[in-house]
């Protein structure tokens, strides 16, 4: 990774190998409202995007409803991999469920700055497919559809 430092008046900007930000840093007047503060760390606003929240909520709802229905004897875990994790205990099941979607949230949050349209579209598609699959499997298991 190549880092370049620019002095924009009272601010020193460090741009990490990004030609668009580099050009903005060179042309930005330090007194203008267009001055950029490039921060390599992700803000809470980026972490709490609607897509991240939606995917997290849907996955946690699936996790909790699975535990509830399985422990009440109303359903079984269809996925043989997760069925094995569930047989090892609720903690193992919860841990593996979290490991199945949290990396996606982390990676998509990181890359959202570089490809916002792609990431937002992909995350929305992922949430939609997850909901359709969950609802479809729910009806299939409880109503024999």
PDB file of C-alpha atoms in Angstrom:
ATOM      1  CA  UNK A   1       0.000   0.000   0.000  1.00  0.00           C
ATOM      2  CA  UNK A   2       1.403   3.372  -0.994  1.00  0.00           C
ATOM      3  CA  UNK A   3       0.754   6.326   1.286  1.00  0.00           C
ATOM      4  CA  UNK A   4       1.074   9.919   0.105  1.00  0.00           C
ATOM      5  CA  UNK A   5       0.872  12.926   2.397  1.00  0.00           C
ATOM      6  CA  UNK A   6      -0.462  16.305   1.262  1.00  0.00           C
ATOM      7  CA  UNK A   7      -0.451  19.578   3.142  1.00  0.00           C
ATOM      8  CA  UNK A   8      -3.788  21.321   2.630  1.00  0.00           C
ATOM      9  CA  UNK A   9      -3.308  24.473   4.639  1.00  0.00           C
ATOM     10  CA  UNK A  10      -3.882  23.657   8.286  1.00  0.00           C
ATOM     11  CA  UNK A  11      -4.665  19.990   7.548  1.00  0.00           C
ATOM     12  CA  UNK A  12      -2.298  17.245   6.546  1.00  0.00           C
ATOM     13  CA  UNK A  13      -4.018  14.573   4.499  1.00  0.00           C
ATOM     14  CA  UNK A  14      -2.709  11.077   4.023  1.00  0.00           C
ATOM     15  CA  UNK A  15      -4.130   9.285   1.017  1.00  0.00           C
ATOM     16  CA  UNK A  16      -3.602   5.553   0.704  1.00  0.00           C
ATOM     17  CA  UNK A  17      -3.110   4.743  -2.973  1.00  0.00           C
ATOM     18  CA  UNK A  18      -6.408   6.244  -4.124  1.00  0.00           C
ATOM     19  CA  UNK A  19      -6.054   8.521  -7.177  1.00  0.00           C
ATOM     20  CA  UNK A  20      -9.477  10.154  -6.729  1.00  0.00           C
ATOM     21  CA  UNK A  21      -8.784  11.178  -3.139  1.00  0.00           C
ATOM     22  CA  UNK A  22      -5.282  12.247  -4.145  1.00  0.00           C
ATOM     23  CA  UNK A  23      -6.690  14.619  -6.770  1.00  0.00           C
ATOM     24  CA  UNK A  24      -9.257  15.979  -4.299  1.00  0.00           C
ATOM     25  CA  UNK A  25      -6.533  16.564  -1.727  1.00  0.00           C
ATOM     26  CA  UNK A  26      -4.427  18.536  -4.208  1.00  0.00           C
ATOM     27  CA  UNK A  27      -7.280  20.689  -5.490  1.00  0.00           C
ATOM     28  CA  UNK A  28      -9.165  21.319  -2.264  1.00  0.00           C
ATOM     29  CA  UNK A  29      -9.026  24.770  -0.766  1.00  0.00           C
ATOM     30  CA  UNK A  30      -8.469  24.342   2.990  1.00  0.00           C
ATOM     31  CA  UNK A  31     -11.096  26.969   3.774  1.00  0.00           C
ATOM     32  CA  UNK A  32     -13.811  25.479   1.581  1.00  0.00           C
ATOM     33  CA  UNK A  33     -16.569  23.168   2.720  1.00  0.00           C
ATOM     34  CA  UNK A  34     -15.293  20.548   0.273  1.00  0.00           C
ATOM     35  CA  UNK A  35     -12.152  19.942   2.323  1.00  0.00           C
ATOM     36  CA  UNK A  36     -11.846  16.238   3.027  1.00  0.00           C
ATOM     37  CA  UNK A  37     -10.839  14.544   6.221  1.00  0.00           C
ATOM     38  CA  UNK A  38      -9.637  11.169   5.054  1.00  0.00           C
ATOM     39  CA  UNK A  39      -9.874   8.763   7.950  1.00  0.00           C
ATOM     40  CA  UNK A  40      -8.809   5.179   7.310  1.00  0.00           C
ATOM     41  CA  UNK A  41     -10.898   3.997  10.270  1.00  0.00           C
ATOM     42  CA  UNK A  42     -14.554   3.237   9.679  1.00  0.00           C
ATOM     43  CA  UNK A  43     -17.071   5.469  11.389  1.00  0.00           C
ATOM     44  CA  UNK A  44     -20.029   4.253  13.406  1.00  0.00           C
ATOM     45  CA  UNK A  45     -22.245   5.609  10.624  1.00  0.00           C
ATOM     46  CA  UNK A  46     -20.560   3.244   8.173  1.00  0.00           C
ATOM     47  CA  UNK A  47     -20.912   0.297  10.547  1.00  0.00           C
ATOM     48  CA  UNK A  48     -24.570   1.101  11.227  1.00  0.00           C
ATOM     49  CA  UNK A  49     -25.672   1.333   7.606  1.00  0.00           C
ATOM     50  CA  UNK A  50     -29.249   0.212   6.891  1.00  0.00           C
ATOM     51  CA  UNK A  51     -27.999  -2.821   4.978  1.00  0.00           C
ATOM     52  CA  UNK A  52     -25.737  -3.972   7.821  1.00  0.00           C
ATOM     53  CA  UNK A  53     -28.521  -3.528  10.349  1.00  0.00           C
ATOM     54  CA  UNK A  54     -31.026  -5.361   8.145  1.00  0.00           C
ATOM     55  CA  UNK A  55     -28.715  -8.329   7.587  1.00  0.00           C
ATOM     56  CA  UNK A  56     -27.825  -8.477  11.289  1.00  0.00           C
ATOM     57  CA  UNK A  57     -31.480  -8.352  12.367  1.00  0.00           C
ATOM     58  CA  UNK A  58     -32.560 -11.015   9.866  1.00  0.00           C
ATOM     59  CA  UNK A  59     -29.715 -13.355  10.820  1.00  0.00           C
ATOM     60  CA  UNK A  60     -30.292 -12.907  14.558  1.00  0.00           C
ATOM     61  CA  UNK A  61     -34.038 -13.469  14.076  1.00  0.00           C
ATOM     62  CA  UNK A  62     -33.246 -16.683  12.212  1.00  0.00           C
ATOM     63  CA  UNK A  63     -30.846 -17.747  14.953  1.00  0.00           C
ATOM     64  CA  UNK A  64     -33.265 -17.071  17.808  1.00  0.00           C
ATOM     65  CA  UNK A  65     -36.295 -18.550  16.062  1.00  0.00           C
ATOM     66  CA  UNK A  66     -34.326 -21.677  15.200  1.00  0.00           C
ATOM     67  CA  UNK A  67     -33.310 -22.133  18.822  1.00  0.00           C
ATOM     68  CA  UNK A  68     -36.860 -21.509  20.022  1.00  0.00           C
ATOM     69  CA  UNK A  69     -38.576 -23.858  17.569  1.00  0.00           C
ATOM     70  CA  UNK A  70     -35.991 -26.632  17.927  1.00  0.00           C
ATOM     71  CA  UNK A  71     -36.013 -26.551  21.735  1.00  0.00           C
ATOM     72  CA  UNK A  72     -39.803 -26.475  21.866  1.00  0.00           C
ATOM     73  CA  UNK A  73     -39.935 -29.521  19.576  1.00  0.00           C
ATOM     74  CA  UNK A  74     -41.830 -27.687  16.843  1.00  0.00           C
ATOM     75  CA  UNK A  75     -39.070 -27.905  14.210  1.00  0.00           C
ATOM     76  CA  UNK A  76     -35.706 -29.386  13.352  1.00  0.00           C
ATOM     77  CA  UNK A  77     -32.638 -27.719  11.894  1.00  0.00           C
ATOM     78  CA  UNK A  78     -32.658 -28.556   8.184  1.00  0.00           C
ATOM     79  CA  UNK A  79     -29.039 -27.724   7.476  1.00  0.00           C
ATOM     80  CA  UNK A  80     -26.995 -30.819   8.392  1.00  0.00           C
ATOM     81  CA  UNK A  81     -23.911 -28.756   9.226  1.00  0.00           C
ATOM     82  CA  UNK A  82     -25.802 -26.512  11.634  1.00  0.00           C
ATOM     83  CA  UNK A  83     -27.725 -29.501  12.975  1.00  0.00           C
ATOM     84  CA  UNK A  84     -24.368 -30.958  14.028  1.00  0.00           C
ATOM     85  CA  UNK A  85     -23.354 -27.662  15.660  1.00  0.00           C
ATOM     86  CA  UNK A  86     -26.691 -27.511  17.470  1.00  0.00           C
ATOM     87  CA  UNK A  87     -26.195 -31.052  18.782  1.00  0.00           C
ATOM     88  CA  UNK A  88     -22.930 -29.835  20.365  1.00  0.00           C
ATOM     89  CA  UNK A  89     -24.713 -27.099  22.301  1.00  0.00           C
ATOM     90  CA  UNK A  90     -26.362 -23.745  21.908  1.00  0.00           C
ATOM     91  CA  UNK A  91     -23.079 -21.852  22.368  1.00  0.00           C
ATOM     92  CA  UNK A  92     -21.410 -23.680  19.491  1.00  0.00           C
ATOM     93  CA  UNK A  93     -24.482 -23.134  17.308  1.00  0.00           C
ATOM     94  CA  UNK A  94     -24.641 -19.407  18.100  1.00  0.00           C
ATOM     95  CA  UNK A  95     -20.900 -19.001  17.542  1.00  0.00           C
ATOM     96  CA  UNK A  96     -20.994 -20.699  14.166  1.00  0.00           C
ATOM     97  CA  UNK A  97     -24.076 -18.746  13.091  1.00  0.00           C
ATOM     98  CA  UNK A  98     -22.289 -15.501  13.981  1.00  0.00           C
ATOM     99  CA  UNK A  99     -19.218 -16.640  12.060  1.00  0.00           C
ATOM    100  CA  UNK A 100     -21.400 -17.262   9.034  1.00  0.00           C
ATOM    101  CA  UNK A 101     -22.539 -13.658   8.571  1.00  0.00           C
ATOM    102  CA  UNK A 102     -20.352 -11.297  10.608  1.00  0.00           C
ATOM    103  CA  UNK A 103     -17.374 -11.531   8.191  1.00  0.00           C
ATOM    104  CA  UNK A 104     -19.715 -10.476   5.366  1.00  0.00           C
ATOM    105  CA  UNK A 105     -20.771  -7.407   7.334  1.00  0.00           C
ATOM    106  CA  UNK A 106     -17.155  -6.498   8.136  1.00  0.00           C
ATOM    107  CA  UNK A 107     -15.878  -6.960   4.569  1.00  0.00           C
ATOM    108  CA  UNK A 108     -18.827  -5.158   2.982  1.00  0.00           C
ATOM    109  CA  UNK A 109     -18.432  -2.234   5.381  1.00  0.00           C
ATOM    110  CA  UNK A 110     -14.755  -1.958   4.505  1.00  0.00           C
ATOM    111  CA  UNK A 111     -15.319  -2.094   0.740  1.00  0.00           C
ATOM    112  CA  UNK A 112     -18.387   0.167   0.750  1.00  0.00           C
ATOM    113  CA  UNK A 113     -16.093   3.209   0.446  1.00  0.00           C
ATOM    114  CA  UNK A 114     -14.540   1.905  -2.753  1.00  0.00           C
ATOM    115  CA  UNK A 115     -17.616   0.428  -4.469  1.00  0.00           C
ATOM    116  CA  UNK A 116     -20.702   1.855  -2.751  1.00  0.00           C
ATOM    117  CA  UNK A 117     -23.265   0.973  -5.437  1.00  0.00           C
ATOM    118  CA  UNK A 118     -22.017  -2.602  -5.765  1.00  0.00           C
ATOM    119  CA  UNK A 119     -21.877  -3.239  -2.024  1.00  0.00           C
ATOM    120  CA  UNK A 120     -25.242  -1.658  -1.218  1.00  0.00           C
ATOM    121  CA  UNK A 121     -26.916  -3.592  -4.039  1.00  0.00           C
ATOM    122  CA  UNK A 122     -25.251  -6.850  -3.048  1.00  0.00           C
ATOM    123  CA  UNK A 123     -26.198  -6.432   0.601  1.00  0.00           C
ATOM    124  CA  UNK A 124     -29.816  -5.628  -0.247  1.00  0.00           C
ATOM    125  CA  UNK A 125     -29.943  -8.651  -2.541  1.00  0.00           C
ATOM    126  CA  UNK A 126     -28.461 -10.830   0.217  1.00  0.00           C
ATOM    127  CA  UNK A 127     -31.060  -9.673   2.750  1.00  0.00           C
ATOM    128  CA  UNK A 128     -33.900 -10.240   0.256  1.00  0.00           C
ATOM    129  CA  UNK A 129     -32.727 -13.753  -0.619  1.00  0.00           C
ATOM    130  CA  UNK A 130     -32.254 -14.635   3.054  1.00  0.00           C
ATOM    131  CA  UNK A 131     -35.781 -13.465   3.927  1.00  0.00           C
ATOM    132  CA  UNK A 132     -37.340 -15.325   0.971  1.00  0.00           C
ATOM    133  CA  UNK A 133     -35.476 -18.522   1.860  1.00  0.00           C
ATOM    134  CA  UNK A 134     -36.368 -18.228   5.549  1.00  0.00           C
ATOM    135  CA  UNK A 135     -40.063 -17.584   4.918  1.00  0.00           C
ATOM    136  CA  UNK A 136     -40.211 -20.327   2.285  1.00  0.00           C
ATOM    137  CA  UNK A 137     -38.564 -22.874   4.542  1.00  0.00           C
ATOM    138  CA  UNK A 138     -40.759 -21.824   7.465  1.00  0.00           C
ATOM    139  CA  UNK A 139     -43.944 -22.489   5.488  1.00  0.00           C
ATOM    140  CA  UNK A 140     -42.540 -25.714   4.066  1.00  0.00           C
ATOM    141  CA  UNK A 141     -41.699 -27.071   7.495  1.00  0.00           C
ATOM    142  CA  UNK A 142     -44.860 -26.024   9.323  1.00  0.00           C
ATOM    143  CA  UNK A 143     -47.442 -26.321   6.589  1.00  0.00           C
ATOM    144  CA  UNK A 144     -45.976 -29.084   4.436  1.00  0.00           C
ATOM    145  CA  UNK A 145     -45.760 -26.896   1.339  1.00  0.00           C
TER     146      UNK A 145
END
